[in-house]
């Protein structure tokens, strides 16, 4: 029983580490133009480094027909876009001040982050 | 790149063009391509339009040869995008239904068997039979539940967790435990040798069914925007080179002459150059009365030409039309969130891992303290907790209602900038109304002509109008309009003089004429004692009396007033019934202000307000803790509209500047204001219901699933029930939001 309890505690620790503490690798964008694939519940790439104070052009390639994938929201920038299927969804963001900017679907199941530096 | 020759205009997005001089270079390069005509580049948008029969790939190459790149721009209209969305929704719906049928087809018989017989593993025959059932279940999970497992795995790899994660873990736990029972029953106590294969299939089936219904219901939430997009005709009849031709709407250019026959929709915005007709603009403005249009009037895309044929010159095309602006604004607003949903966002952000931790804790609790067979109880509790938790309901609560509410408002000619404006509108305690143009019509009219000294009304008006035709004062317009209506011919005026703050003077046919206020009469020693009483009566009725004298003898008093809009009184009553304190502001004198305020039933009014003071008035009320709404015409009142918690720009028809306020009322009536508040209230309470429901569902559902009721009542939920509850909860949220579609703002 002790083993089971220790196992359970380790499992909880693993959940906390994997989903909350882990700092994901960031994709560096060269020219502030990034194509993001929307599929199977995730944005790929989901963590993107961009240059600050320069316009950012994101192209969303939506492959997932689930309605959840339909809208992408940039809450801090008050920008949102309904994504059509395919790669024709361009979102232009104004030059960003240095900082972190989230983007997610309406239900926050799809999540991503832009880091402007 | 495929070779593609088109006979219509082609549009390209140009990349790498950073200077104005690039424009000439690119245009030149494209013009040199065989078949290309009328190349026109829009530098601001970095787009270029090429007419004629040029080959697409040759055009692109021509641009690339001079060091830029060109990408064909899709001519896809909003309508096409909608059709495509409808198609993809339909395909998704069908796929979910197929998944549902397979999963329930296997799950339901198993569940019925389990209700009648016992699904435990005791004999070797049972082991073989259950093993086969387990394999069939696995196939069902792989086919019907593919998207959940795929999604969960992709999310896991990216350190993310979502609804798929919970479903995959829940159904996976049930299946793995069951398979373990079948393969190694001896490792478990006799009472724990129970299989739960039916749960995995049933859960996948029920959730697929819920999602399928949700796809349908979600489609309905965007009905308002669909209706707006549907207003845009696909073709236009233009006159080019003296010939009428039907062309695609995207090929219409500015200054094209467009003809619309009765019953047809107006394709682009323009100015009427010939003909007259009545036009129904109700879908855009919410104004039910058709509007008369004649030469010089503006027509807008999406309105319906009712009676006559109109010829007009296109002024705004494509994305510049009023309709396109409305669609854009509504789309943007529908995707924005009011702050009321912020807590739900924070929670849904950490929801899934939290539920996973709760599931582990529940499992441990059963193993440590549960009755035998504790392992079986633990498996049921873990599965049920994972399945019953519904982050979707929480996440959908706000956006679905905002989507429907803002769309509903747009149908009544109320354009709401974003979710936040919607929320603040529902909290307004004080509404400041500008008098002129908001409560009143904004265009002064002659209401009374009182003659003295045996003068004749027509003669008087003919002379006054002649004199005023040289004046630029707003009241002069009322006089000349009146004379025109009476069919009076004006005379030539000599020695015209405008005396600031007093009136005007001049002479016609040798008569010296004076027209203005009492100060003007006093200046020229005109006796007005006989008329003083009448002038006072007129003033107390919110009319502005003006004196007219000929050869220093009083001839008439002419009263001009800005009439109160027909429905202002009723609309003001509606606002007051909602408990909103109304304040009227006006630059007019106190007597006029008082008279208007009294007529419409407003107690609180401030007269002789300078434009700058309007802002101060808003600030002052805000300092007293009031949530202040300001309603004005959007142009003169812009600073006050911006300062107010919510600024309402009120306009007549489609003239109003859409971008000028938090909320734009396309209809001139104050009922629009009351409607806007009614819709906001209804939407916010709908969001509250949704959030409350979603919170309660999760807050109550998860502990019950974990088994907190078991020690007291012996209740432990079946995983299948959890699956059904989960599917129902998000469907309920979307359906409740859809209820808003039937809300009638004018009935509340």
XYZ file of C-alpha atoms in Angstrom, chain B:
748
model
C 2.107 26.847 -60.447
C -0.603 25.924 -62.897
C -1.207 28.001 -65.967
C -4.315 29.964 -65.400
C -5.702 32.469 -67.849
C -8.577 34.567 -66.646
C -10.745 37.088 -68.337
C -11.425 39.029 -65.182
C -9.289 41.065 -62.855
C -6.594 39.252 -60.917
C -5.322 40.419 -57.567
C -1.912 39.781 -56.090
C -0.243 40.440 -52.787
C 3.176 41.964 -53.374
C 5.980 41.294 -50.939
C 9.207 43.227 -50.635
C 7.800 46.526 -51.873
C 8.896 49.043 -49.268
C 9.092 52.296 -51.112
C 6.753 54.394 -53.178
C 9.025 54.090 -56.180
C 8.496 50.323 -56.256
C 4.947 50.982 -57.361
C 5.913 52.374 -60.739
C 8.434 49.571 -61.288
C 5.953 46.832 -60.471
C 3.178 48.407 -62.513
C 5.517 48.759 -65.459
C 6.678 45.156 -65.223
C 3.114 43.873 -65.077
C 1.921 46.114 -67.886
C 4.554 44.638 -70.141
C 3.069 41.159 -69.735
C 1.039 40.154 -72.763
C -2.676 40.606 -72.166
C -2.316 42.667 -69.002
C -4.326 45.866 -68.866
C -5.026 48.600 -66.365
C -2.490 47.532 -63.796
C -3.132 49.341 -60.561
C -1.168 48.955 -57.367
C -2.395 49.836 -53.909
C 0.797 50.641 -52.064
C -0.850 50.930 -48.658
C -2.212 47.404 -48.841
C 0.664 46.055 -50.962
C -1.797 44.657 -53.441
C -1.985 44.967 -57.177
C -4.899 44.488 -59.516
C -4.418 43.420 -63.101
C -7.184 43.388 -65.688
C -7.204 41.578 -68.981
C -6.298 38.082 -70.097
C -2.773 37.728 -68.765
C -1.426 34.424 -67.548
C -1.163 34.232 -63.773
C 2.236 32.566 -63.571
C 3.725 34.942 -66.162
C 2.542 37.862 -64.084
C 4.118 36.424 -60.953
C 7.368 35.799 -62.825
C 7.386 39.377 -64.106
C 7.244 40.653 -60.532
C 9.883 38.197 -59.354
C 12.222 39.214 -62.173
C 12.479 42.701 -60.743
C 13.192 41.466 -57.242
C 9.818 41.300 -55.536
C 7.467 38.442 -54.965
C 3.789 38.171 -55.791
C 1.176 35.847 -54.420
C -2.265 35.469 -55.940
C -4.848 36.876 -53.586
C -7.892 34.714 -53.194
C -11.003 36.377 -54.441
C -12.846 34.489 -51.781
C -15.684 36.493 -50.397
C -17.228 36.235 -46.967
C -20.004 34.250 -48.559
C -17.578 31.671 -49.956
C -15.881 31.384 -46.595
C -19.261 30.796 -44.984
C -20.200 28.141 -47.505
C -16.902 26.428 -46.905
C -17.388 26.566 -43.175
C -20.877 25.144 -43.497
C -19.450 22.322 -45.589
C -16.665 21.541 -43.161
C -19.101 21.715 -40.221
C -21.423 19.315 -41.999
C -18.581 16.886 -42.713
C -17.455 17.101 -39.102
C -21.008 16.503 -37.920
C -21.369 13.421 -40.110
C -18.074 12.036 -38.921
C -19.095 12.476 -35.283
C -22.445 10.815 -35.944
C -20.744 7.824 -37.602
C -18.391 7.535 -34.621
C -21.345 7.744 -32.291
C -23.304 5.011 -34.069
C -20.387 2.587 -34.001
C -19.491 3.284 -30.378
C -23.037 3.134 -29.048
C -23.782 0.150 -31.306
C -21.154 -1.834 -29.438
C -21.465 -0.116 -26.052
C -25.247 -0.211 -25.606
C -25.737 -4.010 -25.967
C -22.804 -4.533 -23.612
C -24.304 -2.180 -21.081
C -27.691 -3.897 -21.296
C -25.973 -7.243 -20.811
C -24.218 -5.814 -17.767
C -27.509 -4.637 -16.291
C -29.052 -8.108 -16.629
C -26.071 -10.347 -15.995
C -22.881 -9.826 -14.102
C -19.849 -8.668 -16.044
C -17.328 -10.482 -13.913
C -14.624 -12.936 -14.890
C -14.779 -16.243 -13.080
C -14.484 -19.110 -15.584
C -11.997 -19.646 -18.428
C -14.808 -19.459 -20.986
C -15.707 -16.035 -19.621
C -12.080 -15.008 -19.871
C -11.966 -15.883 -23.578
C -15.329 -14.250 -24.268
C -14.357 -11.047 -22.438
C -10.984 -11.013 -24.121
C -12.741 -10.954 -27.509
C -15.112 -8.219 -26.312
C -12.042 -6.282 -25.127
C -10.482 -6.500 -28.591
C -13.724 -5.343 -30.254
C -13.870 -2.443 -27.789
C -10.287 -1.538 -28.613
C -11.177 -1.434 -32.324
C -14.158 0.803 -31.556
C -11.950 3.081 -29.470
C -9.373 3.233 -32.252
C -11.970 4.111 -34.890
C -14.597 6.205 -33.100
C -12.263 7.694 -30.521
C -9.283 8.238 -32.786
C -9.496 12.014 -32.582
C -9.510 11.968 -28.774
C -6.431 9.753 -28.451
C -4.605 11.546 -31.203
C -5.404 14.931 -29.704
C -4.428 13.792 -26.224
C -1.093 12.452 -27.435
C -0.238 15.550 -29.469
C -1.175 17.766 -26.549
C 0.844 15.622 -24.146
C 3.938 15.894 -26.323
C 3.527 19.669 -26.199
C 3.070 19.714 -22.426
C -0.543 20.675 -22.874
C -3.690 19.013 -21.655
C -7.196 19.372 -22.974
C -10.579 17.734 -23.124
C -9.119 14.961 -25.264
C -6.624 14.205 -22.509
C -9.403 13.609 -20.009
C -11.458 11.439 -22.348
C -8.426 9.419 -23.423
C -7.283 8.866 -19.838
C -10.768 8.030 -18.579
C -11.656 5.527 -21.276
C -8.080 4.208 -21.313
C -8.148 3.530 -17.553
C -11.420 1.613 -17.820
C -10.160 -0.492 -20.719
C -6.711 -1.237 -19.272
C -8.155 -2.300 -15.933
C -10.715 -4.538 -17.671
C -8.020 -6.133 -19.819
C -5.893 -6.662 -16.732
C -8.823 -8.503 -15.122
C -9.148 -10.721 -18.185
C -5.451 -11.508 -18.538
C -4.407 -11.841 -14.903
C -7.526 -12.397 -12.785
C -5.506 -14.231 -10.157
C -3.683 -11.053 -9.166
C -6.977 -9.546 -8.034
C -9.405 -10.561 -5.303
C -12.454 -12.459 -6.551
C -14.880 -9.550 -6.007
C -12.704 -7.153 -8.008
C -12.736 -9.263 -11.196
C -15.214 -7.050 -13.012
C -14.801 -5.622 -16.534
C -15.808 -2.128 -17.707
C -15.504 -2.465 -21.475
C -18.995 -1.023 -21.978
C -17.922 2.211 -20.263
C -15.171 2.971 -22.808
C -17.487 2.502 -25.794
C -20.465 4.264 -24.254
C -18.415 7.284 -23.149
C -16.927 7.751 -26.607
C -20.366 7.332 -28.190
C -22.102 9.783 -25.883
C -19.390 12.427 -26.109
C -19.383 12.151 -29.918
C -23.154 12.620 -29.887
C -22.811 15.674 -27.631
C -20.142 17.145 -29.889
C -22.261 16.524 -32.978
C -25.191 18.412 -31.467
C -22.780 21.121 -30.399
C -21.516 21.585 -33.968
C -25.115 22.137 -35.090
C -25.918 24.481 -32.223
C -22.726 26.468 -32.713
C -23.648 26.993 -36.336
C -26.834 28.680 -35.191
C -24.995 31.097 -32.897
C -23.500 32.808 -35.948
C -26.812 33.196 -37.733
C -26.843 36.983 -37.441
C -23.523 37.404 -39.200
C -24.614 34.923 -41.845
C -27.669 37.034 -42.490
C -25.527 40.164 -42.851
C -23.130 38.423 -45.212
C -26.093 37.093 -47.170
C -27.193 40.685 -47.851
C -24.284 41.138 -50.237
C -25.370 40.438 -53.837
C -23.007 38.418 -56.001
C -23.344 40.432 -59.184
C -23.949 44.033 -60.199
C -25.393 45.549 -63.365
C -23.025 48.263 -64.512
C -23.057 50.538 -67.523
C -19.716 50.562 -69.281
C -19.232 52.064 -72.704
C -22.948 52.771 -72.903
C -23.802 49.096 -72.486
C -25.445 47.418 -69.550
C -23.688 44.290 -68.356
C -23.926 41.975 -65.370
C -20.542 41.578 -63.751
C -19.151 39.901 -60.666
C -19.374 42.108 -57.604
C -15.588 42.009 -57.110
C -15.088 43.522 -60.570
C -17.041 46.693 -59.834
C -14.711 49.683 -59.631
C -15.216 53.129 -58.158
C -17.235 55.512 -60.339
C -18.906 52.649 -62.198
C -22.502 53.512 -63.016
C -24.705 50.874 -61.464
C -28.369 50.224 -62.202
C -30.764 48.526 -59.788
C -34.313 47.554 -60.658
C -37.204 47.269 -58.210
C -36.850 44.280 -55.906
C -33.097 44.027 -56.391
C -30.414 44.477 -53.775
C -28.060 47.422 -54.019
C -24.619 45.885 -54.725
C -22.185 48.622 -53.606
C -22.360 52.015 -51.882
C -22.963 54.992 -54.132
C -24.640 58.301 -54.926
C -27.868 58.280 -56.912
C -27.492 60.063 -60.243
C -30.832 59.215 -61.807
C -34.268 58.005 -60.788
C -36.078 57.856 -57.499
C -37.293 54.995 -55.371
C -37.900 53.825 -51.846
C -35.172 51.687 -50.354
C -35.471 49.247 -47.464
C -32.440 49.612 -45.207
C -33.972 47.743 -42.280
C -31.471 44.889 -42.269
C -28.679 47.372 -41.745
C -30.297 49.988 -39.568
C -33.174 48.246 -37.861
C -35.360 51.093 -39.117
C -38.525 49.456 -40.408
C -39.667 52.342 -42.633
C -38.351 52.329 -46.193
C -36.393 55.477 -47.080
C -37.040 57.624 -50.167
C -33.967 58.029 -52.400
C -33.558 60.537 -55.210
C -30.736 62.111 -57.185
C -27.887 63.084 -54.867
C -28.868 60.690 -52.059
C -26.590 57.955 -50.830
C -27.465 54.289 -51.182
C -25.704 51.478 -49.364
C -24.864 47.921 -50.339
C -27.229 45.305 -48.964
C -30.338 47.475 -48.887
C -33.267 46.526 -51.094
C -34.607 48.777 -53.819
C -38.382 48.668 -53.534
C -40.309 50.710 -56.068
C -38.386 52.474 -58.852
C -35.242 52.024 -60.913
C -32.143 53.782 -59.637
C -28.914 54.632 -61.393
C -26.047 55.443 -59.100
C -22.328 56.028 -59.161
C -20.277 53.589 -57.081
C -18.411 55.400 -54.298
C -17.401 52.565 -51.978
C -16.726 49.042 -53.150
C -15.544 45.743 -51.724
C -14.322 45.998 -48.169
C -15.056 49.743 -48.008
C -18.831 49.539 -48.047
C -20.898 50.284 -44.965
C -22.107 46.682 -45.006
C -18.536 45.353 -45.105
C -17.626 47.648 -42.202
C -20.602 46.427 -40.207
C -19.751 42.792 -40.917
C -16.150 43.363 -39.895
C -17.060 45.117 -36.704
C -19.622 42.501 -35.715
C -17.171 39.682 -36.469
C -14.473 41.319 -34.373
C -16.846 42.050 -31.538
C -18.255 38.545 -31.524
C -14.820 37.143 -30.817
C -14.009 39.528 -27.981
C -14.624 38.695 -24.379
C -16.076 40.763 -21.588
C -14.141 40.686 -18.316
C -16.945 38.741 -16.651
C -15.541 35.639 -18.316
C -12.014 36.217 -17.058
C -12.258 34.010 -13.992
C -13.550 31.156 -16.116
C -10.560 31.660 -18.413
C -8.124 31.464 -15.531
C -9.795 28.303 -14.272
C -10.025 26.574 -17.637
C -6.332 27.344 -18.135
C -5.342 25.102 -15.205
C -8.387 22.888 -15.274
C -7.248 19.681 -16.927
C -4.070 18.953 -14.938
C -5.997 19.825 -11.764
C -8.656 17.268 -12.628
C -5.961 14.690 -13.299
C -4.503 15.320 -9.842
C -7.966 15.044 -8.269
C -8.453 11.744 -10.090
C -5.181 10.386 -8.685
C -6.106 11.560 -5.163
C -9.566 10.004 -5.454
C -8.015 6.719 -6.591
C -5.582 6.743 -3.672
C -8.347 7.535 -1.199
C -10.398 4.550 -2.393
C -7.388 2.247 -2.277
C -6.489 3.358 1.240
C -9.885 3.715 2.871
C -12.394 2.140 0.504
C -14.313 -1.069 1.128
C -13.433 -4.183 -0.857
C -12.999 -4.487 -3.752
C -11.199 -1.191 -3.280
C -9.253 -1.500 -6.538
C -12.481 -1.767 -8.564
C -13.974 1.205 -6.733
C -10.783 3.171 -7.325
C -10.892 2.466 -11.058
C -14.536 3.545 -11.293
C -13.831 6.735 -9.322
C -10.772 7.647 -11.411
C -12.587 7.046 -14.702
C -15.678 8.955 -13.602
C -13.736 11.964 -12.315
C -11.786 12.225 -15.553
C -14.896 11.894 -17.698
C -17.360 14.079 -15.804
C -15.040 17.112 -15.651
C -15.989 19.449 -18.458
C -13.660 22.325 -19.216
C -15.661 22.970 -22.378
C -18.754 24.198 -20.594
C -16.635 26.669 -18.662
C -14.753 27.826 -21.716
C -17.820 28.112 -23.913
C -20.022 29.932 -21.419
C -18.942 33.468 -22.294
C -18.012 33.401 -25.999
C -21.206 31.661 -27.080
C -23.461 34.228 -25.412
C -21.375 37.160 -26.676
C -21.576 35.747 -30.175
C -25.363 35.508 -30.097
C -25.914 38.748 -28.145
C -23.790 40.940 -30.409
C -25.345 39.336 -33.479
C -28.808 39.925 -32.073
C -27.987 43.586 -31.491
C -26.645 43.960 -35.028
C -29.968 42.724 -36.368
C -31.642 45.697 -34.699
C -29.126 48.187 -36.076
C -27.075 48.292 -32.876
C -23.355 47.821 -33.405
C -21.465 46.924 -30.255
C -17.710 47.382 -30.421
C -16.723 44.554 -28.083
C -17.706 42.334 -25.208
C -16.471 44.817 -22.643
C -18.799 47.570 -23.953
C -21.626 45.063 -23.750
C -20.851 44.330 -20.136
C -20.438 47.980 -19.111
C -23.689 48.892 -20.868
C -25.547 46.519 -18.613
C -24.192 48.427 -15.586
C -25.016 51.993 -16.662
C -26.624 54.027 -13.876
C -26.682 57.465 -15.493
C -27.330 58.219 -19.137
C -26.470 61.642 -20.478
C -28.406 62.588 -23.584
C -27.468 65.382 -25.901
C -30.662 67.241 -26.773
C -30.128 68.294 -30.347
C -30.294 65.436 -32.796
C -30.724 62.863 -30.047
C -33.961 63.732 -28.305
C -34.964 66.171 -31.016
C -34.726 65.794 -34.769
C -31.770 68.161 -34.979
C -33.158 70.152 -37.889
C -35.025 73.310 -36.813
C -38.355 73.980 -38.466
C -40.694 76.970 -38.633
C -43.553 76.259 -36.255
C -45.456 79.558 -35.933
C -45.865 82.748 -37.916
C -47.705 85.477 -35.989
C -48.368 88.621 -38.038
C -48.847 92.189 -36.811
C -49.944 95.472 -38.307
C -52.137 93.841 -40.979
C -49.278 92.140 -42.716
C -49.836 89.001 -44.766
C -48.126 85.715 -43.864
C -46.958 84.838 -47.381
C -45.582 88.311 -48.012
C -43.767 88.217 -44.691
C -42.271 84.789 -45.319
C -41.263 85.731 -48.861
C -39.323 88.738 -47.552
C -37.779 86.939 -44.565
C -36.717 84.003 -46.713
C -35.171 86.345 -49.300
C -33.209 88.024 -46.534
C -32.182 84.769 -44.865
C -31.101 83.143 -48.115
C -27.880 85.128 -47.776
C -27.345 84.018 -44.148
C -25.406 81.001 -42.984
C -27.107 80.709 -39.612
C -28.654 77.268 -38.935
C -32.042 78.851 -38.306
C -31.929 80.453 -41.754
C -32.135 77.005 -43.287
C -35.419 76.396 -41.497
C -36.824 79.650 -42.941
C -35.707 79.052 -46.519
C -36.879 75.429 -46.389
C -40.290 76.635 -45.230
C -40.527 79.198 -48.041
C -39.515 76.585 -50.585
C -42.228 74.266 -49.333
C -44.775 77.077 -49.697
C -43.582 77.657 -53.259
C -42.476 81.243 -52.643
C -40.101 82.887 -55.117
C -37.315 84.798 -53.447
C -36.289 88.348 -54.245
C -32.848 89.864 -54.580
C -31.472 91.406 -51.401
C -29.359 94.546 -51.292
C -27.160 95.920 -48.467
C -27.149 92.575 -46.628
C -25.605 92.762 -43.174
C -25.261 90.066 -40.517
C -25.195 91.569 -37.040
C -23.465 89.005 -34.828
C -25.578 87.734 -31.977
C -28.588 89.791 -33.064
C -29.781 88.948 -36.560
C -29.648 90.194 -40.131
C -30.561 93.369 -42.008
C -30.947 94.211 -45.686
C -33.286 95.743 -48.220
C -35.648 94.362 -50.845
C -37.354 96.657 -53.365
C -36.475 99.680 -51.281
C -37.906 98.321 -48.036
C -35.484 98.160 -45.098
C -35.814 94.734 -43.501
C -34.720 93.557 -40.071
C -34.900 89.988 -38.843
C -33.535 88.807 -35.522
C -33.937 88.797 -31.762
C -35.275 91.480 -29.470
C -31.843 93.047 -29.133
C -31.864 93.747 -32.871
C -35.277 95.424 -32.626
C -34.103 97.513 -29.689
C -31.037 98.580 -31.588
C -33.157 99.956 -34.411
C -35.859 101.309 -32.050
C -38.615 99.043 -33.389
C -41.587 98.935 -31.038
C -42.280 95.335 -30.011
C -44.422 95.817 -26.906
C -47.507 94.313 -28.572
C -45.638 91.111 -29.283
C -43.789 90.528 -26.016
C -46.453 88.307 -24.472
C -46.722 86.081 -27.530
C -42.950 85.815 -27.744
C -42.819 84.639 -24.154
C -45.499 82.015 -24.728
C -43.582 80.677 -27.704
C -40.319 80.608 -25.745
C -41.912 78.630 -22.939
C -42.901 76.012 -25.539
C -39.239 75.417 -26.451
C -39.554 77.572 -29.549
C -37.201 80.361 -30.557
C -39.196 83.497 -31.430
C -37.641 85.949 -33.902
C -38.903 89.388 -34.842
C -39.348 90.685 -38.363
C -39.638 94.398 -39.096
C -40.043 96.255 -42.353
C -39.204 99.962 -42.486
C -38.795 99.874 -38.685
C -42.304 98.566 -38.142
C -42.898 95.140 -36.561
C -44.499 92.795 -39.097
C -44.321 89.363 -37.548
C -42.899 86.974 -35.010
C -41.617 83.790 -36.572
C -40.987 80.883 -34.226
C -38.498 78.190 -35.069
C -38.109 74.994 -33.074
C -36.274 71.730 -33.240
C -39.146 69.242 -32.956
C -38.887 66.333 -30.540
C -38.653 62.972 -32.314
C -41.976 61.186 -32.296
C -40.876 58.262 -30.208
C -38.493 60.043 -27.821
C -41.018 60.278 -24.996
C -41.800 56.570 -25.077
C -38.148 55.555 -25.348
C -37.207 57.820 -22.446
C -39.904 56.173 -20.370
C -38.407 52.766 -21.211
C -34.964 53.912 -20.066
C -36.364 55.326 -16.835
C -38.252 52.096 -16.217
C -34.907 50.315 -16.286
C -33.867 52.473 -13.341
C -31.451 54.640 -15.306
C -31.106 58.280 -14.276
C -31.355 60.494 -17.354
C -29.619 63.823 -17.819
C -30.239 66.129 -20.773
C -27.470 68.428 -21.989
C -27.954 71.282 -24.413
C -26.277 74.405 -25.618
C -29.692 76.081 -25.833
C -31.003 78.604 -23.351
C -32.602 77.560 -20.122
C -36.191 78.249 -21.160
C -35.958 76.053 -24.265
C -34.117 73.329 -22.356
C -36.689 73.352 -19.597
C -39.556 73.139 -22.058
C -38.049 70.159 -23.917
C -37.088 68.384 -20.693
C -40.623 68.806 -19.420
C -42.178 67.510 -22.619
C -40.110 64.331 -22.603
C -40.215 63.793 -18.851
C -36.591 64.372 -17.853
C -36.062 66.158 -14.516
C -32.318 66.600 -14.664
C -31.119 68.919 -17.418
C -28.271 71.315 -17.963
C -28.675 74.215 -20.394
C -26.195 76.551 -22.084
C -23.501 73.886 -22.078
C -20.423 74.619 -24.159
C -19.038 71.601 -26.051
C -16.074 71.301 -23.650
C -18.380 71.246 -20.672
C -19.987 68.026 -21.871
C -16.809 66.144 -21.009
C -16.704 67.790 -17.572
C -20.292 66.805 -16.959
C -19.434 63.159 -17.711
C -16.327 63.276 -15.484
C -18.262 64.905 -12.642
C -20.872 62.142 -12.615
C -18.212 59.464 -12.853
C -16.488 60.976 -9.808
C -19.747 60.447 -7.918
C -19.475 56.741 -8.593
C -21.952 56.636 -11.446
C -21.438 54.404 -14.473
C -22.093 56.976 -17.154
C -23.390 56.421 -20.636
C -23.265 59.309 -23.082
C -25.423 59.510 -26.167
C -24.629 61.975 -28.899
C -24.273 62.288 -32.626
C -20.731 60.945 -32.674
C -19.183 63.959 -34.345
C -19.687 67.015 -32.129
C -19.829 64.925 -29.005
C -16.764 62.781 -29.661
C -14.753 63.838 -26.558
C -17.692 63.248 -24.210
C -18.442 59.913 -25.895
C -14.842 58.879 -25.360
C -14.822 59.958 -21.710
C -18.054 58.155 -20.845
C -17.968 54.556 -19.639
C -19.969 53.728 -22.732
C -20.367 56.150 -25.628
C -23.386 55.736 -27.877
C -23.267 57.382 -31.286
C -26.754 57.894 -32.575
C -27.259 58.471 -36.266
C -29.959 58.435 -38.817
C -29.700 55.604 -41.243
C -26.358 54.641 -42.609
C -24.737 58.072 -42.337
C -23.451 57.425 -38.862
C -19.715 56.951 -38.357
C -19.395 53.346 -37.216
C -15.972 53.696 -35.631
C -16.838 56.674 -33.472
C -18.229 55.082 -30.339
C -18.454 51.992 -28.158
C -21.947 51.417 -29.437
C -23.343 52.749 -32.684
C -27.073 53.121 -33.122
C -27.833 53.059 -36.822
C -31.408 54.080 -36.186
C -32.107 57.683 -35.212
C -34.615 56.660 -32.573
C -33.846 56.627 -28.864
C -35.544 53.240 -28.804
C -32.254 51.969 -30.200
C -30.636 53.076 -26.945
C -33.209 51.280 -24.830
C -32.850 48.219 -27.086
C -29.046 48.292 -26.733
C -29.368 48.283 -22.961
C -31.990 45.532 -23.081
C -29.796 43.319 -25.295
C -26.763 43.945 -23.085
C -28.680 43.067 -19.947
C -30.063 39.924 -21.545
C -26.638 38.845 -22.812
C -24.883 39.447 -19.516
C -27.511 37.517 -17.584
C -27.237 34.737 -20.158
C -23.467 34.637 -19.570
C -24.054 34.562 -15.825
C -26.458 31.635 -16.184
C -23.914 29.808 -18.327
C -21.007 30.475 -15.993
C -23.073 29.571 -12.952
C -24.249 26.354 -14.583
C -20.753 25.398 -15.695
C -19.213 26.158 -12.302
C -21.877 24.305 -10.362
C -21.679 21.377 -12.734
C -17.929 20.976 -12.300
C -17.805 21.913 -8.627
C -20.559 19.435 -7.753
C -19.887 16.830 -10.430
C -16.225 16.160 -9.732
C -16.535 15.435 -5.978
C -19.613 13.275 -6.565
C -17.690 11.359 -9.229
C -14.792 10.973 -6.805
C -17.216 9.363 -4.365
C -17.731 11.904 -1.573
C -21.356 10.829 -1.320
C -20.435 7.159 -0.900
C -19.732 7.192 2.867
C -23.106 8.859 3.523
C -25.479 7.538 0.903
C -23.568 4.747 -0.785
C -23.691 6.632 -4.111
C -20.897 6.197 -6.627
C -21.551 7.366 -10.188
C -21.294 5.029 -13.119
C -18.686 6.207 -15.689
C -21.330 6.003 -18.434
C -23.539 8.452 -16.544
C -20.520 10.750 -16.274
C -20.025 10.549 -20.038
C -23.650 11.491 -20.660
C -23.495 14.348 -18.131
C -20.328 15.698 -19.712
C -21.794 15.646 -23.188
C -24.943 17.330 -21.940
C -23.207 20.073 -19.992
C -21.492 21.756 -22.935
C -24.541 21.234 -25.106
C -26.626 22.990 -22.446
C -24.327 26.007 -22.472
C -24.510 26.391 -26.241
C -28.281 25.863 -26.268
C -28.792 28.412 -23.513
C -26.770 30.940 -25.509
C -28.932 30.153 -28.513
C -31.992 31.043 -26.464
C -30.857 34.673 -26.806
C -31.681 34.502 -30.489
C -35.355 34.690 -29.610
C -34.924 37.693 -27.331
C -37.025 40.685 -28.407
C -35.331 43.868 -27.158
C -38.327 46.081 -27.901
C -40.552 43.960 -25.683
C -38.558 44.715 -22.553
